[in-house]
Coordinates of C-alpha atoms in Angstrom, one line a residue:
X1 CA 0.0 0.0 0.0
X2 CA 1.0 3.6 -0.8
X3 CA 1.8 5.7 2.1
X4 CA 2.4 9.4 2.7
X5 CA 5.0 9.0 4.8
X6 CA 4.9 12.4 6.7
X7 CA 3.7 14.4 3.4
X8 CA 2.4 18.2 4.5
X9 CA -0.6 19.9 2.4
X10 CA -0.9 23.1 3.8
X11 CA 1.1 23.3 6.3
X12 CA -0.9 19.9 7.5
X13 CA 1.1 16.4 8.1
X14 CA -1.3 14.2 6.0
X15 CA -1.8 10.7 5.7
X16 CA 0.6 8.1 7.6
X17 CA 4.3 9.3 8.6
X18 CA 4.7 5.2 8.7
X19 CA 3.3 2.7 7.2
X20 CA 1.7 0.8 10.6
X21 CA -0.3 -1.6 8.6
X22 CA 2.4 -3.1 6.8
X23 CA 5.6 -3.2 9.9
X24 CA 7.2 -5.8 10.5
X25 CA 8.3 -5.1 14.0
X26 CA 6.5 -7.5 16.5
X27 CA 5.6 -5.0 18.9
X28 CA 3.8 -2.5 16.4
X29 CA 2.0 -5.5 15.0
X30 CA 0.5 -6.6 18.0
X31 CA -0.8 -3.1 18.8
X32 CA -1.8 -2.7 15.4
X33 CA -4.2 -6.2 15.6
X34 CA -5.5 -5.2 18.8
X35 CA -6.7 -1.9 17.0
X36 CA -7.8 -4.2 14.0
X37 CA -9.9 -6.1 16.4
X38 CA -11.4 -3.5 17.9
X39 CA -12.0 -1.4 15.3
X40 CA -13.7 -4.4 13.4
X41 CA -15.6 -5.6 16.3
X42 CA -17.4 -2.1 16.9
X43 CA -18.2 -2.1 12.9
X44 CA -19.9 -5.4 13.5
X45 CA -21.5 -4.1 16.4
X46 CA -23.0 -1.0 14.5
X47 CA -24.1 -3.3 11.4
X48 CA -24.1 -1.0 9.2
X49 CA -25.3 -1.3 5.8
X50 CA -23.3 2.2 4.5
X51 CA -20.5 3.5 6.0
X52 CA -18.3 6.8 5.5
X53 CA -15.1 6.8 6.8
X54 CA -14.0 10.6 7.4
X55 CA -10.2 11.3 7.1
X56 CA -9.8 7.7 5.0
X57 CA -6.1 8.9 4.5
X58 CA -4.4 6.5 2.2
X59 CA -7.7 4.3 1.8
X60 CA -6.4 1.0 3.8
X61 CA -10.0 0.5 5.7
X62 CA -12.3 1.9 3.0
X63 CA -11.1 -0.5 0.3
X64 CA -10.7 -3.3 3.2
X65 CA -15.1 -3.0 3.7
X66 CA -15.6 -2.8 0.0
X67 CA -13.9 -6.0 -0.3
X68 CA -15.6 -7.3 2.5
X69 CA -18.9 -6.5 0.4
X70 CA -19.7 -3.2 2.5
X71 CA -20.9 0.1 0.9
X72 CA -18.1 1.9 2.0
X73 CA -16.4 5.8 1.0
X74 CA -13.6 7.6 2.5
X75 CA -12.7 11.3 2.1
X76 CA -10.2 13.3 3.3
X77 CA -8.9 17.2 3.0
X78 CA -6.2 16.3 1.4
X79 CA -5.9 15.7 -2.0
X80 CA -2.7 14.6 -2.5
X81 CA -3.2 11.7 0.0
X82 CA -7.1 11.0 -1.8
X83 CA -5.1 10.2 -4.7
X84 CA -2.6 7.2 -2.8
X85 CA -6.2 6.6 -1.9
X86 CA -7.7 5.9 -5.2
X87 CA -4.3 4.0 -6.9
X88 CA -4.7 1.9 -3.9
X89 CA -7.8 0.8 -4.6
X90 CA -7.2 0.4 -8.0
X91 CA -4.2 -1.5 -7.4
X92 CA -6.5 -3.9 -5.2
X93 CA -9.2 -4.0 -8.2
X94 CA -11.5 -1.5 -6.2
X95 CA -13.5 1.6 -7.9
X96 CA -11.3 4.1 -6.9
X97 CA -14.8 6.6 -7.2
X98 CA -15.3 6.3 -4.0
X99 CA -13.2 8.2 -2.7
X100 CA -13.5 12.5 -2.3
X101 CA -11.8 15.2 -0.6
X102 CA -14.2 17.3 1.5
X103 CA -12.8 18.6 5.3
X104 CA -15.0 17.2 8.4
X105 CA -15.7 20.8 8.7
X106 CA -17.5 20.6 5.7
X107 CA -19.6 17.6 5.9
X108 CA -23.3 17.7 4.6
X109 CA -25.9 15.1 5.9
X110 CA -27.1 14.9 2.5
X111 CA -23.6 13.9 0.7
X112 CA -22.0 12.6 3.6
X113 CA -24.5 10.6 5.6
X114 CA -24.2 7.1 6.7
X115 CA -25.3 4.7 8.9
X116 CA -22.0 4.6 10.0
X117 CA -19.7 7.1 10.5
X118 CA -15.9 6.2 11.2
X119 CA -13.4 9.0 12.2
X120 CA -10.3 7.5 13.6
X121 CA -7.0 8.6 14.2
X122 CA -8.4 12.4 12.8
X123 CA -9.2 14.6 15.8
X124 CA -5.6 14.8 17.3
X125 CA -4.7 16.6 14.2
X126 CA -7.1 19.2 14.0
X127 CA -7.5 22.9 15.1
X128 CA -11.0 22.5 16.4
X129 CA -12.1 19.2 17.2
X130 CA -15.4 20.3 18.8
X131 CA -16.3 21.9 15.3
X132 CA -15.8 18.4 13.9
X133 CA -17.4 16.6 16.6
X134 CA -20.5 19.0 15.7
X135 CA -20.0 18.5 11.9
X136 CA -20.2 15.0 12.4
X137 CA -23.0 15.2 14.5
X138 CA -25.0 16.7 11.7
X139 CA -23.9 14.1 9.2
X140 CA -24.6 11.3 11.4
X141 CA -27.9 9.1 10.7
X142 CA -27.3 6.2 13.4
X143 CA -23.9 5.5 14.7
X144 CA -20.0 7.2 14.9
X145 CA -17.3 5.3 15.5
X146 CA -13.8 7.8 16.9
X147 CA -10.6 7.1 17.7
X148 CA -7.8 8.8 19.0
X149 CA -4.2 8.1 20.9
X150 CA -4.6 7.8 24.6
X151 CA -1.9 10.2 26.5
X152 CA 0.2 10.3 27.8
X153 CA 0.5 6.9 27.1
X154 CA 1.0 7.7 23.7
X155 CA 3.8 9.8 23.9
X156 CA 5.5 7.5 26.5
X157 CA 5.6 4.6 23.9
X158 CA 7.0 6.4 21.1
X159 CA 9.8 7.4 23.8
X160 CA 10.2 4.0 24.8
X161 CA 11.2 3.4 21.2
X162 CA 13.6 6.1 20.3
X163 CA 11.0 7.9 18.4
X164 CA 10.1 11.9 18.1
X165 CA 12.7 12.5 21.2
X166 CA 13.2 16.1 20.7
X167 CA 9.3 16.0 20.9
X168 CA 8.9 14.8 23.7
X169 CA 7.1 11.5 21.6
X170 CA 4.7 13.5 20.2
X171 CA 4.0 12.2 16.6
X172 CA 4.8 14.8 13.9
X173 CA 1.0 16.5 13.3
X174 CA -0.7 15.9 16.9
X175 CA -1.7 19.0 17.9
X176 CA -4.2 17.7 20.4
X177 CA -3.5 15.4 23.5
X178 CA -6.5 13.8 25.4
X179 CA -6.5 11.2 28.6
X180 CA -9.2 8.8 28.2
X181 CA -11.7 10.2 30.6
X182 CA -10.7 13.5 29.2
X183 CA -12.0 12.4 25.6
X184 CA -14.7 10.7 26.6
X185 CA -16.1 13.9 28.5
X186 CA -15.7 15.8 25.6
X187 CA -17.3 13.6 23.0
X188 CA -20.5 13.5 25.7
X189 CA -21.0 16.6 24.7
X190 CA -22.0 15.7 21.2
X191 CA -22.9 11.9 21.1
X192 CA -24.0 9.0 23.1
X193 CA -21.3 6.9 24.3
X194 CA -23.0 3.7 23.0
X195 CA -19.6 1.4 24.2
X196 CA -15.6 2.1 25.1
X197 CA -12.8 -0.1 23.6
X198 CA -9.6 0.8 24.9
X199 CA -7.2 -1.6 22.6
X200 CA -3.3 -0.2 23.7
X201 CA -2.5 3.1 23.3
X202 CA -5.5 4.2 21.8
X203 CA -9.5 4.9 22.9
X204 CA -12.1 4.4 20.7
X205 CA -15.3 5.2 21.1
X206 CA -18.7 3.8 19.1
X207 CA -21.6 6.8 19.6
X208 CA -24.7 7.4 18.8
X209 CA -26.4 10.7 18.1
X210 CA -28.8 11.5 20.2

């Protein structure tokens, strides 16, 4: 799969600085299953017979539901990583058609609706995450699936590998930082907490509007 590898549009890191789907290390690939695992058991839980994945990045979970038989989309505000998105699905013999670039700012219910939403791995990277909790709230028809790096756990195990020292472990593009308690609280302001998944170092969340 084509990665961005730390790519900037607009001043924005974009995409994946590394591509954690594909390591080898034994370490990253056991925290990477757990995610898979939870990620996937929270779709199931949903059942959803559309879903819209919001900041798709590269494409890897979009074009994994299509070819799991799901109507799936992904779009992103970048375009330069929406098109590794589309020549990966191409390359994987997937329309690459469904894939657009629209910011969460700019969501509409009637473009971007779903039964399932799926934002993961998105809000740590923006300026305003309660405007795109709220934009996601008005595209939302049932359920919302978020994800984001639990600190400072986070931080501590990017440290414990030599990674983003002068940082502090701070990946390149996290501008915000949120305990688990502390991102639950603020997601409760916009969505029902339907059920918590806390699959090392990350919390995910599946909501409900409400």
């Amino acid at each position: 799969m084509k990665i961005s590898r730390g790519m900037r549009e607009q001043g924005v890191v974009v995409g994946n600085t590394c591509d954690k789907y594909g390591t080898r290390n034994p370490v990253a690939r056991r925290l990477m299953r757990g995610f898979h695992e939870a990620l996937e058991g929270l779709v199931q839980q949903a059942s959803p017979a559309t879903i819209h994945e919001i900041g798709c990045g590269e494409g890897y979970w979009v074009n994994r539901w299509r070819q799991a038989g799901f109507q799936a989309r992904g779009s992103d505000f970048s375009a330069r990583v929406i098109e590794l998105a589309r020549s990966n699905a191409a390359s994987l013999g997937v329309s690459p058609e469904h894939f657009s670039v629209r910011s969460i700012y700019d969501l509409r219910a009637e473009e971007d609706g779903a039964d399932l939403l799926v934002c993961c791995e998105v809000l740590e990277h923006i300026e305003d995450p309660e405007a795109g909790l709220e934009a996601l709230r008005r595209a939302a028809q049932h359920h919302v699936i978020l994800s984001v790096p639990r600190e400072p756990v986070w931080r501590m195990l990017n440290m414990a590998r030599g990674r983003y020292l002068k940082d502090l472990g701070n990946t390149p593009g996290h501008i915000q930082h949120w305990s688990r308690s502390d991102f639950i609280r603020l997601v409760e302001r916009h969505f029902r907490v339907v059920e918590l998944r806390a699959p090392l170092p990350w919390t995910m969340l599946l909501c409900r509007v409400p």
